[in-house]
Coordinates of C-alpha atoms in Angstrom, one line a residue:
M1 CA 181.5 49.8 7.3
S2 CA 179.5 51.8 5.1
S3 CA 181.0 53.8 2.5
S4 CA 178.0 56.3 3.1
A5 CA 179.3 56.4 6.6
A6 CA 180.1 60.4 7.8
P7 CA 183.8 60.7 9.0
S8 CA 183.9 61.5 12.6
S9 CA 185.2 65.0 13.9
P10 CA 188.1 65.3 15.3
A11 CA 187.8 65.8 19.2
T12 CA 188.3 69.4 20.4
P13 CA 190.9 69.8 22.8
P14 CA 190.4 70.7 26.3
A15 CA 190.5 74.7 26.4
Q16 CA 194.0 75.6 28.5
P17 CA 193.5 77.3 31.8
A18 CA 194.8 81.1 31.8
A19 CA 197.9 82.0 33.2
L20 CA 197.9 83.1 36.8
Y21 CA 200.0 86.0 35.9
G22 CA 199.0 88.3 33.5
G23 CA 196.1 86.1 32.6
T24 CA 192.4 87.7 31.4
G25 CA 189.1 87.4 32.3
G26 CA 185.9 88.8 33.2
R27 CA 186.0 87.6 36.7
R28 CA 188.2 87.7 39.5
V29 CA 191.1 85.4 40.6
T30 CA 189.6 82.8 43.1
V31 CA 191.4 80.2 45.2
R32 CA 190.6 77.8 42.9
D33 CA 192.7 79.7 40.4
I34 CA 195.7 79.5 42.6
A35 CA 195.4 75.8 43.6
A36 CA 195.6 75.1 40.2
A37 CA 198.4 77.1 39.7
K38 CA 200.5 75.2 42.1
E39 CA 199.1 71.7 39.9
R40 CA 200.7 73.3 36.8
H41 CA 204.1 74.5 38.6
E42 CA 203.2 77.9 37.7
K43 CA 205.0 80.8 39.4
W44 CA 203.2 83.8 40.1
P45 CA 203.9 87.5 41.6
M46 CA 201.7 89.2 44.8
L47 CA 202.1 93.0 45.7
T48 CA 201.1 94.7 48.4
A49 CA 198.3 97.6 47.7
Y50 CA 196.7 100.4 50.1
D51 CA 194.7 102.6 47.4
A52 CA 193.1 102.6 44.5
L53 CA 195.3 103.8 42.0
T54 CA 198.1 101.3 42.9
A55 CA 196.1 98.7 42.8
R56 CA 194.5 99.4 39.3
I57 CA 197.9 99.5 38.1
F58 CA 198.9 96.3 39.2
D59 CA 195.6 94.9 38.4
E60 CA 196.5 96.0 34.9
A61 CA 199.5 95.0 34.8
G62 CA 198.4 91.2 35.6
I63 CA 199.6 91.1 39.5
P64 CA 196.8 88.4 40.5
V65 CA 196.6 88.7 44.0
L66 CA 196.9 91.9 45.8
L67 CA 197.6 92.1 49.7
V68 CA 196.4 95.0 51.7
G69 CA 198.8 94.2 54.6
D70 CA 199.5 95.4 57.7
S71 CA 202.3 97.0 56.6
A72 CA 200.2 99.9 56.0
A73 CA 201.2 100.4 59.4
M74 CA 205.0 101.7 58.4
V75 CA 204.4 102.6 54.5
V76 CA 201.0 104.4 55.1
Y77 CA 200.7 105.9 58.6
G78 CA 204.2 106.1 59.8
Y79 CA 204.6 103.6 62.5
D80 CA 207.7 101.7 63.3
S81 CA 206.1 98.6 63.3
T82 CA 202.9 96.8 62.0
I83 CA 201.7 96.4 65.7
P84 CA 199.8 100.0 66.0
V85 CA 197.6 99.6 63.0
T86 CA 193.5 98.6 63.4
V87 CA 190.8 96.9 61.5
D88 CA 189.5 100.8 61.6
D89 CA 193.0 101.9 59.6
L90 CA 192.8 98.8 57.6
I91 CA 189.3 98.8 55.8
P92 CA 189.2 101.9 54.1
L93 CA 192.4 100.6 52.0
A94 CA 191.2 97.5 51.9
A95 CA 187.7 99.1 50.3
A96 CA 190.2 101.2 48.0
V97 CA 192.0 98.5 46.6
V98 CA 189.0 96.4 46.1
R99 CA 187.2 99.2 43.8
G100 CA 190.6 100.2 42.2
S101 CA 191.0 96.6 41.2
K102 CA 188.8 94.1 38.6
R103 CA 190.7 90.9 38.4
A104 CA 192.9 90.6 41.4
M105 CA 192.2 88.6 44.6
V106 CA 192.1 91.0 47.1
V107 CA 193.6 89.3 50.5
A108 CA 193.5 91.5 54.2
D109 CA 195.7 91.2 56.7
L110 CA 194.0 91.0 60.0
P111 CA 196.1 93.4 62.5
F112 CA 197.5 92.4 65.6
G113 CA 195.2 92.2 68.4
S114 CA 191.9 91.4 66.1
Y115 CA 192.6 87.3 66.4
Q116 CA 194.8 86.0 68.6
T117 CA 192.3 86.4 71.2
G118 CA 190.0 83.7 70.4
V119 CA 187.7 82.4 68.0
P120 CA 185.1 85.0 68.3
E121 CA 187.0 87.7 67.7
A122 CA 188.8 86.4 64.4
L123 CA 185.4 85.8 62.8
A124 CA 184.0 89.8 63.9
A125 CA 187.6 90.7 62.2
A126 CA 187.4 88.7 59.4
T127 CA 183.7 89.5 58.6
R128 CA 183.9 93.2 59.0
F129 CA 186.7 92.9 56.0
L130 CA 184.3 90.9 53.9
K131 CA 181.1 92.6 54.3
E132 CA 182.4 96.5 54.8
T133 CA 185.6 95.9 51.7
G134 CA 184.7 93.3 49.3
A135 CA 188.2 91.5 50.0
H136 CA 188.1 88.1 49.0
A137 CA 190.1 86.3 51.6
I138 CA 192.3 87.2 55.0
K139 CA 195.9 86.6 56.2
V140 CA 196.3 85.7 59.7
E141 CA 200.0 85.3 61.3
G142 CA 200.8 81.6 63.3
G143 CA 200.5 78.0 63.0
R144 CA 199.3 75.8 65.7
R145 CA 198.1 78.3 68.2
I146 CA 195.8 79.9 66.0
L147 CA 194.1 76.6 64.3
P148 CA 190.8 77.4 66.0
Q149 CA 190.5 80.5 64.6
V150 CA 191.5 79.6 61.3
E151 CA 189.0 76.5 61.2
A152 CA 186.5 78.5 62.1
M153 CA 187.1 81.0 59.8
V154 CA 187.4 78.7 57.1
S155 CA 184.3 76.9 58.2
A156 CA 182.7 79.9 57.8
G157 CA 183.1 80.9 54.3
I158 CA 186.1 83.3 54.8
P159 CA 189.5 81.8 52.5
V160 CA 192.7 82.0 55.1
M161 CA 195.8 82.8 54.1
G162 CA 198.5 81.7 56.3
H163 CA 202.0 83.4 57.6
L164 CA 204.9 81.8 58.9
G165 CA 208.5 82.2 59.8
L166 CA 209.0 85.8 60.4
T167 CA 205.8 87.0 61.7
P168 CA 206.0 91.1 61.8
Q169 CA 203.5 90.9 64.6
S170 CA 205.7 88.8 66.9
V171 CA 208.7 91.0 66.2
N172 CA 208.9 91.8 70.2
V173 CA 208.7 88.1 70.9
F174 CA 211.2 87.6 68.4
G175 CA 213.7 90.2 70.0
G176 CA 213.8 92.1 66.3
Y177 CA 213.3 91.3 62.6
R178 CA 215.5 88.1 62.2
V179 CA 215.8 84.9 59.9
Q180 CA 213.5 82.2 61.5
G181 CA 213.5 78.5 61.1
R182 CA 217.0 77.1 61.4
G183 CA 217.8 73.8 62.9
Q184 CA 215.0 72.6 65.6
A185 CA 212.9 75.6 64.4
G186 CA 212.7 74.5 60.8
E187 CA 210.8 71.2 62.2
E188 CA 208.1 73.3 64.1
L189 CA 207.5 75.7 61.3
M190 CA 207.0 72.7 58.8
A191 CA 204.4 71.1 61.9
D192 CA 202.7 74.6 61.5
A193 CA 202.6 74.7 57.6
K194 CA 200.9 71.3 57.6
A195 CA 198.6 71.8 60.1
L196 CA 197.4 75.4 58.4
E197 CA 196.9 73.2 55.4
A198 CA 194.9 70.5 57.2
S199 CA 192.7 73.2 58.6
G200 CA 191.8 74.9 55.5
A201 CA 194.4 77.7 54.6
F202 CA 194.4 78.1 51.0
S203 CA 198.1 78.9 51.0
V204 CA 200.8 80.2 53.1
V205 CA 203.7 83.4 53.3
L206 CA 206.8 81.7 54.4
E207 CA 208.9 85.0 55.5
C208 CA 212.9 85.0 56.5
V209 CA 213.3 81.4 56.4
P210 CA 216.2 79.5 55.3
E211 CA 216.1 78.9 51.0
D212 CA 216.4 74.8 51.9
L213 CA 213.5 75.2 54.4
A214 CA 211.5 77.1 52.5
A215 CA 212.0 74.5 49.7
R216 CA 211.1 71.4 51.6
V217 CA 207.7 73.1 52.9
T218 CA 206.8 73.7 49.2
A219 CA 207.3 70.5 48.2
S220 CA 205.6 69.0 51.6
L221 CA 202.3 71.1 50.9
S222 CA 199.6 70.6 48.5
I223 CA 199.1 74.6 49.2
P224 CA 200.6 77.1 47.3
T225 CA 203.5 78.5 49.6
I226 CA 204.3 82.5 48.9
G227 CA 207.9 83.6 49.6
I228 CA 209.2 86.7 50.8
G229 CA 213.0 85.8 52.3
G230 CA 212.7 82.6 51.4
G231 CA 214.8 81.9 48.3
N232 CA 213.2 81.2 44.5
Q233 CA 211.9 77.5 45.5
T234 CA 208.2 78.4 46.6
D235 CA 205.2 78.5 44.2
A236 CA 205.0 82.1 44.4
Q237 CA 206.6 85.7 45.4
V238 CA 205.5 88.7 47.3
L239 CA 207.0 92.4 48.3
V240 CA 205.4 95.6 49.4
W241 CA 205.4 97.6 46.5
Q242 CA 207.3 100.7 47.8
D243 CA 210.1 98.6 48.5
M244 CA 210.2 96.5 45.1
A245 CA 209.9 100.3 43.2
G246 CA 212.1 101.8 45.6
L247 CA 210.6 104.0 47.4
T248 CA 211.5 102.7 50.8
P249 CA 215.4 104.3 51.8
H250 CA 216.1 101.0 54.2
T251 CA 215.0 97.6 52.9
A252 CA 215.9 93.7 54.0
K253 CA 218.5 91.7 51.9
F254 CA 215.9 90.0 50.0
V255 CA 214.5 92.8 48.5
K256 CA 215.2 93.6 45.3
K257 CA 214.6 97.5 44.0
F258 CA 212.8 96.8 40.1
A259 CA 212.4 101.2 39.8
D260 CA 213.6 103.9 41.8
I261 CA 210.5 105.8 42.5
G262 CA 212.0 108.0 45.3
T263 CA 214.1 109.3 43.1
V264 CA 211.6 110.2 40.5
L265 CA 209.2 111.7 43.0
G266 CA 211.8 113.9 44.3
D267 CA 212.6 115.3 41.3
A268 CA 209.6 116.0 40.1
A269 CA 208.8 117.5 43.4
R270 CA 212.0 119.6 43.0
T271 CA 211.3 121.2 39.5
Y272 CA 207.5 121.8 40.5
A273 CA 209.0 123.8 43.1
E274 CA 211.4 125.8 41.2
E275 CA 208.9 126.2 38.4
V276 CA 206.5 128.1 40.6
V277 CA 208.9 129.8 42.4
T278 CA 210.1 131.3 39.1
G279 CA 206.7 131.9 37.9
V280 CA 207.3 129.2 35.1
Y281 CA 204.4 127.3 36.1
P282 CA 201.3 127.7 35.5
A283 CA 202.1 128.5 32.2
P284 CA 199.3 129.9 29.9
E285 CA 198.3 126.3 28.4
H286 CA 197.5 125.8 32.4
S287 CA 195.5 128.7 32.6
Y288 CA 191.8 129.1 32.0
H289 CA 190.2 132.0 29.5

């Protein structure tokens, strides 16, 4: 070897992928990012959002996926179940969440009655969400019974998130909000999860299922699982933000309240009212001169 030969440069180490939670960058989170997190065994959080202000707060907090859930039926519109909410009800909310966020992937729920009747209806509803709101994916409830709809949407270029276990749109069939997937029903849920994966779904929510079943499903799938009442062995977790922040008075066993926004808002409202009644507010510094 000649002594005049230039020494070789050390190889540049490959760039490390940005973490899904808390990562930064000038683009939206995509289904490829979510798949890569699964490969890295990286857990990540998802929250619901229904307006631009909270979407901005959660987006800036690093939440990588925001769900415009049909839970809006209860926390926004005041119904006692998700069943009454419509596509027209959810489209303005999804559009606001997209406008209020910069990095998070925004997933929109297809509400009850908008996709169960067949492929044309499912494609029409999903297309409206992507075209009219800018949402990046949709979520549907059910397994093998809606595979034609899932396959058609994926083939049309619409990313689909599945939802198994306690599917709130089927609450009348279940006879209430109950744990699902015990005994043989767990094997049926496993079959549904594998069918959704084979049909092209990029992830699946597991709601109110036994922890060991959620762990088995997570281990058996190459797509991420998102738990809500499924224990801590899923790839991700999701909560309704009002439950998470202590705004709703009654919550399920799986909910942990990470703040007490309800009390804070109540105290603020009472203080405001007292200052108005006593003439303290508005003070001179709040008035124009």
